[in-house]
XYZ file of C-alpha atoms in Angstrom:
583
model
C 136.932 90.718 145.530
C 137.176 91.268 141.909
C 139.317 89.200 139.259
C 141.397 92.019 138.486
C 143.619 90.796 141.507
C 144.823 87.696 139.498
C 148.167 87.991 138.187
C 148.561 88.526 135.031
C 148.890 85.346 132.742
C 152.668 85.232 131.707
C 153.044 85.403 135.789
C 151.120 82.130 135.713
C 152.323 81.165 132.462
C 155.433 82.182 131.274
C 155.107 79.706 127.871
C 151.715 81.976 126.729
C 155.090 83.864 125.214
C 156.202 80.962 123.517
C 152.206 80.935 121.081
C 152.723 84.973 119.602
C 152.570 83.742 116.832
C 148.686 83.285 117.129
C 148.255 86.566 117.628
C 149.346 87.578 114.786
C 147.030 85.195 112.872
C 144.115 86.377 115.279
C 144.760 90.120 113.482
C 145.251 88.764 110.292
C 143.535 85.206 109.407
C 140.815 85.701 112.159
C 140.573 89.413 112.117
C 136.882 89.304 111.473
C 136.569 88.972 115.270
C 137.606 91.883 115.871
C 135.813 93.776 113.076
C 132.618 92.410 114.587
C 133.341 93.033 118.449
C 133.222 90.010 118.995
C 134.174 87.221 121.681
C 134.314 83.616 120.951
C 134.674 81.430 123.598
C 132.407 77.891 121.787
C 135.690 76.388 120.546
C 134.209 72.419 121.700
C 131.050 73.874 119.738
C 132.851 74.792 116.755
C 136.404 75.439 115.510
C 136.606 78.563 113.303
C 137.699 79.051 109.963
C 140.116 81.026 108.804
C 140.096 83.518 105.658
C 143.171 81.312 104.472
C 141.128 78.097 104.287
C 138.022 80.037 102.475
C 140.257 81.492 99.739
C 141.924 78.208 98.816
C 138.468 76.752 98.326
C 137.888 79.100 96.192
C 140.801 78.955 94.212
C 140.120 74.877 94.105
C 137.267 75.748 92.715
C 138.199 78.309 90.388
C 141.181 76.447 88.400
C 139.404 72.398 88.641
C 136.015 70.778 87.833
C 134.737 68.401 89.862
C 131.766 66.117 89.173
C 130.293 63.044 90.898
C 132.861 60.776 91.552
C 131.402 57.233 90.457
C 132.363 57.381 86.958
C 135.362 57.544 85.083
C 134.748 60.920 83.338
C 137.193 63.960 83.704
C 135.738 65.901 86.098
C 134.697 62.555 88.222
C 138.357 61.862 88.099
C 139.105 64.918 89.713
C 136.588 64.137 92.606
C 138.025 60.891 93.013
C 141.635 61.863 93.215
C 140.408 64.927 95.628
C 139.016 62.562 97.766
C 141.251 59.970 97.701
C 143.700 62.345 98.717
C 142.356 63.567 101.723
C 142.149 59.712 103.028
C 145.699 59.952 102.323
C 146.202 62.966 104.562
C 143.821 62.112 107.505
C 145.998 58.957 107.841
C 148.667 61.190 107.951
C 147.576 63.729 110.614
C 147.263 60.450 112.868
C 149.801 58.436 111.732
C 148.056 56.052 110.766
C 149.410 52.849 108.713
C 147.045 52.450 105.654
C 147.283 49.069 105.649
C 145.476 48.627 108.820
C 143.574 51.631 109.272
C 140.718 53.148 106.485
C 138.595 56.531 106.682
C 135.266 56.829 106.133
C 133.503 59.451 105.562
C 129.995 60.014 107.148
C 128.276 64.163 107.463
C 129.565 64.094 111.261
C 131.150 62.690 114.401
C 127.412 61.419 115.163
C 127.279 60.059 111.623
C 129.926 57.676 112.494
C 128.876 56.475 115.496
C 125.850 55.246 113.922
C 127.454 53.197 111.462
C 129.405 51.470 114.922
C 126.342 51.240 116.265
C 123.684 49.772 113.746
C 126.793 47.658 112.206
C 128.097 46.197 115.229
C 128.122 42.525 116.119
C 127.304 41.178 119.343
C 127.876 37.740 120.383
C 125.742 35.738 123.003
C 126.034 37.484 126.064
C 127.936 40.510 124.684
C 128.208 43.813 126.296
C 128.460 47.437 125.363
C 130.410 49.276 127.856
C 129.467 53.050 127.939
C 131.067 55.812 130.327
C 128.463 58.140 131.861
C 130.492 61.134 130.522
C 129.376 60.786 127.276
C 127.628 62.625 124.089
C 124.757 61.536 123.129
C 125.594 60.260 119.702
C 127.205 57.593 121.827
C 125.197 57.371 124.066
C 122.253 56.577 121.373
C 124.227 53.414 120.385
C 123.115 51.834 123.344
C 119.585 51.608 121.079
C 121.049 49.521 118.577
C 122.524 47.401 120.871
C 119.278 46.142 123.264
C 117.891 45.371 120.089
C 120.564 42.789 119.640
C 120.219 41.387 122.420
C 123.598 42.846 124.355
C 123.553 44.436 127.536
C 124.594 48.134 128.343
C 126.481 48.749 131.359
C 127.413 52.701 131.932
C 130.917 53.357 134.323
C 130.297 56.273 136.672
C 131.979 59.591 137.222
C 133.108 60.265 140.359
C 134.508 62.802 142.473
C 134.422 66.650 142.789
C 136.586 66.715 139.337
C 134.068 64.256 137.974
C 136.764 61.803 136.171
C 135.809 57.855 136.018
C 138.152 55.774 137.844
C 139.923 53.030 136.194
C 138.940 50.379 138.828
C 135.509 51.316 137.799
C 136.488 50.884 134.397
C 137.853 47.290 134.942
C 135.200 46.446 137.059
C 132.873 46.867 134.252
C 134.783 45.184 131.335
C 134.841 41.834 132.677
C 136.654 38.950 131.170
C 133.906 36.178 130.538
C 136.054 34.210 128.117
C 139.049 32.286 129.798
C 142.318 33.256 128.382
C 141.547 36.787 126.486
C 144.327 38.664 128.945
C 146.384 37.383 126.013
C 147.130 33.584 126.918
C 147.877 32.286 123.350
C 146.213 28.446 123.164
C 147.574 27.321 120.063
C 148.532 28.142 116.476
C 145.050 27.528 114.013
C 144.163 28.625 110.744
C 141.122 30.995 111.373
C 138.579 31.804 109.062
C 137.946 35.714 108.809
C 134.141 36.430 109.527
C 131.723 39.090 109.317
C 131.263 41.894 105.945
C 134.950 41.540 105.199
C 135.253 37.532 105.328
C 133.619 36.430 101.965
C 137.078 36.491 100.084
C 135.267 35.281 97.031
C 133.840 36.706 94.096
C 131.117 34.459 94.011
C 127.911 36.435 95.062
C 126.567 37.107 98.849
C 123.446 36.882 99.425
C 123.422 38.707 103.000
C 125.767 41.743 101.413
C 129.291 40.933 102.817
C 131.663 42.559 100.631
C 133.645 40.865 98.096
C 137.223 42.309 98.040
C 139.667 42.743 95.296
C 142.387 40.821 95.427
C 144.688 42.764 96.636
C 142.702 44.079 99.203
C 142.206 40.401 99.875
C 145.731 39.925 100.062
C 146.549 43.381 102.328
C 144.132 41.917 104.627
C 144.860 38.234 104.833
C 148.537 39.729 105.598
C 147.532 41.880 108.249
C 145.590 38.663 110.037
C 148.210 36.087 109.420
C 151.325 38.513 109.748
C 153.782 35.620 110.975
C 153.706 33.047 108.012
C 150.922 34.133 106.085
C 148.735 30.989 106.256
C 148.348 30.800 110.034
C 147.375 33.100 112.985
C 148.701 33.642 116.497
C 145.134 32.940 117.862
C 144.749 34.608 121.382
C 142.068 32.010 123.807
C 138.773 33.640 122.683
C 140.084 35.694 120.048
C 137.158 35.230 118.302
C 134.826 35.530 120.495
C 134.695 39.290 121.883
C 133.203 40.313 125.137
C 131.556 43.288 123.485
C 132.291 46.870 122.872
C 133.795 49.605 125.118
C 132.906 53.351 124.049
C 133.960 56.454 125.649
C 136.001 60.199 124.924
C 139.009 61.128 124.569
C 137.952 64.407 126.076
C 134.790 65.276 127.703
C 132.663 67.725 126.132
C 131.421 68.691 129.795
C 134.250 69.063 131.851
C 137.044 68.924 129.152
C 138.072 66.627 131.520
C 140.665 63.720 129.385
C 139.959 60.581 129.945
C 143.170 58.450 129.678
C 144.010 56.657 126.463
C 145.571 53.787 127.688
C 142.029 52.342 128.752
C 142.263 51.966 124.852
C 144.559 48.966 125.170
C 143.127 47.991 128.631
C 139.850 47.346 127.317
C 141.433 45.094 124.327
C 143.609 43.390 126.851
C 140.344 42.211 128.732
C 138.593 41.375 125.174
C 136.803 44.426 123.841
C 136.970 46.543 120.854
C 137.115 50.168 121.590
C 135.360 53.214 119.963
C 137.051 56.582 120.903
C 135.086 59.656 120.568
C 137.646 61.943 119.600
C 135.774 65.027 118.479
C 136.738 67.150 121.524
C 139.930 66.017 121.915
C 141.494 66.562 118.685
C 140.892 70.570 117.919
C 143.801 70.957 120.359
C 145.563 67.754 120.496
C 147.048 65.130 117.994
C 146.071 61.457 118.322
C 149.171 59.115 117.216
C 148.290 55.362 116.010
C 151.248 54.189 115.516
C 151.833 52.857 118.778
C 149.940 51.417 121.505
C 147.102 53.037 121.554
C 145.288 52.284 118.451
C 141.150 52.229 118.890
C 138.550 49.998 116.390
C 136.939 52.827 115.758
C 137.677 56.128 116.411
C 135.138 59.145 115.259
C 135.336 62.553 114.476
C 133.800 65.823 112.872
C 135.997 68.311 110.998
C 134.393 71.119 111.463
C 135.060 71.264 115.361
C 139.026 71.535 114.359
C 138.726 74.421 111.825
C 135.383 75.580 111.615
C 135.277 74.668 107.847
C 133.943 72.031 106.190
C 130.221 71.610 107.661
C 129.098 68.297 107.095
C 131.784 66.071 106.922
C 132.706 64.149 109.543
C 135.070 60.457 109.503
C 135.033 57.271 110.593
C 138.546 56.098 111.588
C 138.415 52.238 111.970
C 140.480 49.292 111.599
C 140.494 47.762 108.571
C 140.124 44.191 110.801
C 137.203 46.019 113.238
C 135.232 46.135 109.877
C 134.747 42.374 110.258
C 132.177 43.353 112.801
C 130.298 45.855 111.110
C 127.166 44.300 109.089
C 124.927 47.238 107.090
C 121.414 46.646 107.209
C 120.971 48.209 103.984
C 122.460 49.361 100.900
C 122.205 52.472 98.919
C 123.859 53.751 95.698
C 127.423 53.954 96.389
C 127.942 51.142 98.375
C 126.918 47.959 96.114
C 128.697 46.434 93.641
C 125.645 45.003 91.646
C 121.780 44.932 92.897
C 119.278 42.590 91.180
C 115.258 43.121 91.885
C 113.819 40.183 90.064
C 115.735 37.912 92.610
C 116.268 40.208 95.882
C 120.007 39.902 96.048
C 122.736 42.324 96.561
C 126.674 42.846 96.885
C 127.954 45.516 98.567
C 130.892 47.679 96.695
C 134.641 45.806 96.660
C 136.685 48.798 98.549
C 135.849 49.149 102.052
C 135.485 52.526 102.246
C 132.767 53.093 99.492
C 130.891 49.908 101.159
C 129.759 52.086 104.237
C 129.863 55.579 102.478
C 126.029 56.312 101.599
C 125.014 57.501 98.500
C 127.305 60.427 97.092
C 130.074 61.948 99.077
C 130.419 65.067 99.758
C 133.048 65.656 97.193
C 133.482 69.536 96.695
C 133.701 69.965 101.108
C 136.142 66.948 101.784
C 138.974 68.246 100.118
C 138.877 71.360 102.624
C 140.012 68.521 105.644
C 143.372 68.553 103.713
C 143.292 72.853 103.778
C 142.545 72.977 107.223
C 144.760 69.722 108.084
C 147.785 71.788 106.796
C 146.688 74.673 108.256
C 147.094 73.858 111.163
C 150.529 71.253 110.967
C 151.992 74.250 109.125
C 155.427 74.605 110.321
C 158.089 77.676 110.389
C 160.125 75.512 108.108
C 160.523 77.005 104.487
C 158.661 74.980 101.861
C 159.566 73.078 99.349
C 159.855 74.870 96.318
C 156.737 73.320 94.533
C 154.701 73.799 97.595
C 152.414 76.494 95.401
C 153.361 74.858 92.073
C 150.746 76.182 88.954
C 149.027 72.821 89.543
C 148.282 73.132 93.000
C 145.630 75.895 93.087
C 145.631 76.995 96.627
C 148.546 78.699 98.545
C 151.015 76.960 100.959
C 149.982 77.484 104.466
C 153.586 77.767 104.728
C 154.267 80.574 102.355
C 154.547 84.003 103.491
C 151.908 86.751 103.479
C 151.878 90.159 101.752
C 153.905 91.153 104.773
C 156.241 88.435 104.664
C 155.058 86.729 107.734
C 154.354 83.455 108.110
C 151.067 81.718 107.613
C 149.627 78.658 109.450
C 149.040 78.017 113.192
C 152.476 76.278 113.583
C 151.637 72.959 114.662
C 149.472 71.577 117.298
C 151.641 71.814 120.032
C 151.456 75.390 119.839
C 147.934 75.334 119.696
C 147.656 73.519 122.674
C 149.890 75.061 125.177
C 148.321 78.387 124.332
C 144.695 76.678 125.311
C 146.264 75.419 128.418
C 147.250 78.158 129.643
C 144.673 80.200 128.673
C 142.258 77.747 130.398
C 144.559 77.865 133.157
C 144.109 81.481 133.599
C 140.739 81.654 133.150
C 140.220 78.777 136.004
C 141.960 81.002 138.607
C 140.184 84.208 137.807
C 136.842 81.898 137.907
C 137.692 81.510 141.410
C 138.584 84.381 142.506
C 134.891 85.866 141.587
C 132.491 87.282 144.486
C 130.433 88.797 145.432
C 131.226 92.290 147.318
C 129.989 90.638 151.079
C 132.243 87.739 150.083
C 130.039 84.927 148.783
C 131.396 83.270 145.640
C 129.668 83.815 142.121
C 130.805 80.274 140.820
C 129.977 76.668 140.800
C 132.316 75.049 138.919
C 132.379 71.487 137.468
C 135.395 69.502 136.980
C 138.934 69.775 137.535
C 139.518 73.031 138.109
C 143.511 73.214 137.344
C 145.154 72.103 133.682
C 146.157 68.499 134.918
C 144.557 65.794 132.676
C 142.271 68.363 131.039
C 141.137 70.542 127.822
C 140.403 73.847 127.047
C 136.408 73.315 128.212
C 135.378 74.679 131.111
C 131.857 74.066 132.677
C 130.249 76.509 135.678
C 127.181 77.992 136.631
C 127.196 81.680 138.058
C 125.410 82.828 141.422
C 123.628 85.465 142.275
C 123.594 87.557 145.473
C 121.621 85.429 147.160
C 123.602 81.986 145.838
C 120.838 81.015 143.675
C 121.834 80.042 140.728
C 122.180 82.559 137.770
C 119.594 80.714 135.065
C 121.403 79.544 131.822
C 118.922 81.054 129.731
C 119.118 84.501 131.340
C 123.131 83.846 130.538
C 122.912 83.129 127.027
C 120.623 85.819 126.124
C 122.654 88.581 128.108
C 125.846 87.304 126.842
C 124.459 87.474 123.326
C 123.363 90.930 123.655
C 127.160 91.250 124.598
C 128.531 90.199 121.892
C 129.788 87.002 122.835
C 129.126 83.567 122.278
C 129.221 80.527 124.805
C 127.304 77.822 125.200
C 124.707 77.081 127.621
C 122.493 74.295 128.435
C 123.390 70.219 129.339
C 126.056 70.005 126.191
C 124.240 66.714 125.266
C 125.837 64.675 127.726
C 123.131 63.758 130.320
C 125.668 61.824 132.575
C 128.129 64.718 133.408
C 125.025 66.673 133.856
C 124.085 64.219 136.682
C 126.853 64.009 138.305
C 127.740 68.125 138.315
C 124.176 67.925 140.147
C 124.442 65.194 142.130
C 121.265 63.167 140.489
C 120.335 59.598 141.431
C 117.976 59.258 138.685
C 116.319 56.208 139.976
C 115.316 57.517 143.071
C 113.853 60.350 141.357
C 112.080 58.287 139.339
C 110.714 56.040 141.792
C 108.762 58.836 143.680
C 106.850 59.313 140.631
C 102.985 57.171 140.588
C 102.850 54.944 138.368
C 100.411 56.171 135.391
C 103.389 59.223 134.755
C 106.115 56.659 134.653
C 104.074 54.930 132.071
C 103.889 57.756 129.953
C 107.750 58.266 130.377
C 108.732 54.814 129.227
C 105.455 53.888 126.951
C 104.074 57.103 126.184
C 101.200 57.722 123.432
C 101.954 59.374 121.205
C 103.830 62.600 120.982
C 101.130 64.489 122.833
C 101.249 62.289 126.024
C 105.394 62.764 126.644
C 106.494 64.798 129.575
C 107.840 67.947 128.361
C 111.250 68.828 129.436
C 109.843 71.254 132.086
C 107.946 68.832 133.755
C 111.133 66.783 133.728
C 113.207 68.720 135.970
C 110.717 69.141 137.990
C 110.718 65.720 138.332
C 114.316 65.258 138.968
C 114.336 68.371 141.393
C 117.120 70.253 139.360
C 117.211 73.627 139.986
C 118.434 74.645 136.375
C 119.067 72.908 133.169
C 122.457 72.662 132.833
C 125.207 74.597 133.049
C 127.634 77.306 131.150
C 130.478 76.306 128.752
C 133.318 78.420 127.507
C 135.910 76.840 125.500
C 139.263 77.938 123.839
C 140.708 77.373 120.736
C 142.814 78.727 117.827
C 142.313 82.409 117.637
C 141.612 82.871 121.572
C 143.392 85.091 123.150
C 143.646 87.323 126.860
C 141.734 89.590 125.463
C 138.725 87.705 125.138
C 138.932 85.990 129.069
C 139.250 89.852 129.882
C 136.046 90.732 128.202
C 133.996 87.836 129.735
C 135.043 88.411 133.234
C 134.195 92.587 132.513
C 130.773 91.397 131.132
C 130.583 88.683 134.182
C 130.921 91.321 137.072
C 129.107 93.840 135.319
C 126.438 92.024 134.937
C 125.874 89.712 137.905
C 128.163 90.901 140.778
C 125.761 91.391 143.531
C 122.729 91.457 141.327
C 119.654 89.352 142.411
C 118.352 87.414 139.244
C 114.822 85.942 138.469
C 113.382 83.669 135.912
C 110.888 85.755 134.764
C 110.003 86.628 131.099
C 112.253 83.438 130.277
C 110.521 81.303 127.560
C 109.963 77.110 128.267
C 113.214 75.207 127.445
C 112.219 72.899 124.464
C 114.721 70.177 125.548
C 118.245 69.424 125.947
């Protein structure tokens, strides 16, 4: 049965109509796809970046000097203001108030996890909550936190569609303080603790930061909203159960994981960090009203392919009461002395947990690519491309007089969804020619509760499955580009292959589990290999294609012509294929 009986996908989708408008930017702003031959379908890898974006960086470049932003010279200035405004505009995308929410920037989503996790505060008995479908730049904060002391407790996917249910969820945020479902004890004057709470100039030995006073004031304003000398003081307010960390979207799957265990978690007296980096190349995160995460991280480059290397941390200006830096660098101290070993860490938040020198000519592109994507059909303002603003209005019409920009994220996203949509159902219509299906897929496998990230393995003739590596070099030679492998997220990959770790584990003698857990040196580790052999898997991981901005029917045509070309009724070996080196 071939694919080519699937209807076509304005049958399925009428509203793919409604997104021409990105075709027209996939001939024009993207149209070096099509020059090359080639498909993309590694959207959740990377976003791509436009030839709009490229030429107002630049322009930016051509009409403005910029220089390291810690001084007060003209072309530091003009990093400082860049940057500045870019905080502005992040804050902006989300909706953000900038009195309670700050951005900092870090090279990458995983950048900012590690602040959360090396900063973080544990009390006695504290917990950090993981879910099993998770990268592993979250899941390495569980590192940080055994050394403190805390324990990690992982909630498990379930299901063929591999979502987490919220029981689970519950189940593992328990409430060990009496009264933090919101019970309000009594009115008290509380003393703000942690980097934020030495509201003093007076020097800090252990490198809290000493605000200004008006950030002293913004915050003291924020805590004590009602009178301004008192708090509201929920029963064990202060003292919080621990942190709860999962996505927005799964990398995996693209399954979405629902935001209101955002406020669920805080309701039963956790922070919450919200990896968001999936989620947001298609979708728009609004924290303005109930759902509004500690700390919520994020790399740019997965929503427009351009900047590399900078990445944010989104976090409450309160949650930074939690976050303690083991060090200090230049950028975030106010004064260091060497004769006595004593420190202060830098007055604004922000530059506190920024290390060393930003990346000042790259951040400005967020901004481009931010506006690049809100643009709107809506005329602009007539000093939208003013002489002092170097770079063009994504809003301002081409040399054809057509409009520029994506159009807004909702746009963007019902195209994705029905583009994953479409490519779902011709997924499973795939066989073989006796019959036998050519697909394993994991997760949901409609567009309910879901992004544009699909996960499968393909099977040959004889059902075996299709190795990954075979995949991504024969796709290569095809000219297109998917991902293959485990995605870094070790607990979907269990659960798409039904692992129970332990139990694997525990058939192993004793001197190899040593070397697992101990090891000596590098030389003595398993290599990855030997590892599957020792969980049984029959293959590493899995495919991934993903959609995104310049996607389009053309490109799920050419992967399903490549797919039964290639492996309809085709036997396929393992041989020639080089070691994997890891996952």
């Amino acid at each position: 049965m071939s694919s080519d009986s699937t209807p076509s996908i304005t049958s399925l989708y009428p509203e793919y109509r409604t997104t021409t408008r990105l075709d027209h930017l996939r001939s024009t702003a993207y149209s070096y796809l099509d020059a090359q031959s080639h498909t993309y379908l590694d959207y959740t890898g990377s976003g791509l970046c436009s030839s709009f974006q490229l030429a107002a960086h630049e322009a930016r470049l051509a009409s403005t000097l910029y220089g390291n932003p810690h001084s007060v010279n003209p072309t530091s200035e003009a990093a400082t203001i860049a940057v500045e405004q870019t905080r502005k505009r992040i804050l902006k995308h989300f909706d953000a108030d900038p009195e309670e929410y700050a951005v900092i920037f870090t090279p990458n989503a995983t950048g900012a996890a590690r602040l959360v996790g090396e900063g973080y505060q544990y009390k006695r008995g504290g917990r950090l909550v993981l879910s099993a479908d998770n990268h592993n730049s979250v899941n390495g904060m569980r590192e940080f936190a055994k050394r403190k002391g805390a324990k990690v407790e992982y909630v498990g996917i379930s299901g063929t569609d591999m979502r987490i249910k919220e029981h689970d969820v519950i189940e593992k945020l328990p409430t060990r303080y009496a009264g933090v479902m919101g019970k309000v004890r009594k009115v008290v004057t509380v003393p703000v603790k942690g980097c934020l709470g030495h509201l003093s100039s007076a020097p800090d030995p252990v490198g809290r930061i000493a605000l200004p006073m008006s950030e002293k004031q913004q915050y003291q304003n924020h805590q004590h909203q009602s009178t301004g000398k008192t708090e509201e003081r929920k029963e064990g307010g202060e003292r919080r159960n621990g942190l709860f960390a999962y996505p927005a979207q799964s990398n995996f799957t693209g399954v979405r994981h629902p935001l209101h265990w955002v406020p669920l978690a805080q309701s039963r007296g956790y922070d919450v960090l919200l990896d968001a980096a999936a989620y947001l190349p298609t979708s728009r995160l609004d924290l303005s009203g109930d759902i509004k995460p500690e700390f919520i991280i994020v790399s740019w480059y997965k929503l427009f392919g351009y900047p590399t290397g900078v990445g944010s941390l989104i976090v409450k200006r309160s949650a930074l009461a939690k976050l303690r830096r083991p060090w200090f660098s230049g950028g975030t101290v106010k004064a260091v002395t060497v004769g006595v070993k004593w420190h202060q860490l830098s007055d604004r938040l922000e530059e506190a947990f920024e290390d060393g020198t930003v990346n000042f000519l790259s951040i400005p592109e967020v901004t481009v690519g931010l506006d690049w994507l809100d643009s709107k059909d809506n005329p602009p303002p007539p000093s939208a491309s003013s002489p002092s603003s170097p770079c063009p209005s994504p809003d301002s019409t081409d040399s054809n007089g057509e409009r520029n920009g994506v159009g807004g994220m909702e746009i963007l996203e019902t195209r994705v969804r029905c583009l994953t949509g479409y490519f779902l159902e011709r997924l499973q219509n795939l066989r073989h020619s006796d019959g036998r299906r050519m697909v394993e897929i994991y997760g949901p496998t409609d567009t309910k509760m879901r992004g544009g990230s699909v996960a499968f393995n393909l099977l040959d003739a004889r059902g075996k499955y299709v190795d990954e590596r075979l995949v991504a070099f024969e796709s290569a030679a095809a000219g297109i580009s998917l991902r293959t492998g485990c995605f870094c997220n070790p607990g979907a990959g269990e659960a798409a292959f039904g692992l129970d770790i332990w139990t694997s584990f525990s058939r192993l003698p004793l001197p190899t589990l040593w070397r697992m857990w101990r090891g000596q040196g590098r030389d003595k580790e398993l290599s990855f290999e030997e590892l599957l052999r020792v969980l049984g898997l029959p293959t590493a991981g899995g495919i991934r294609v993903s959609f995104g901005v310049a996607s389009n029917e053309r490109d799920v045509d050419r992967f399903f012509e490549f797919v039964e070309k290639t492996y309809r009724d085709r036997v396929t070996g393992k041989e020639g294929l080089p070691d994997r080196m890891g996952c």
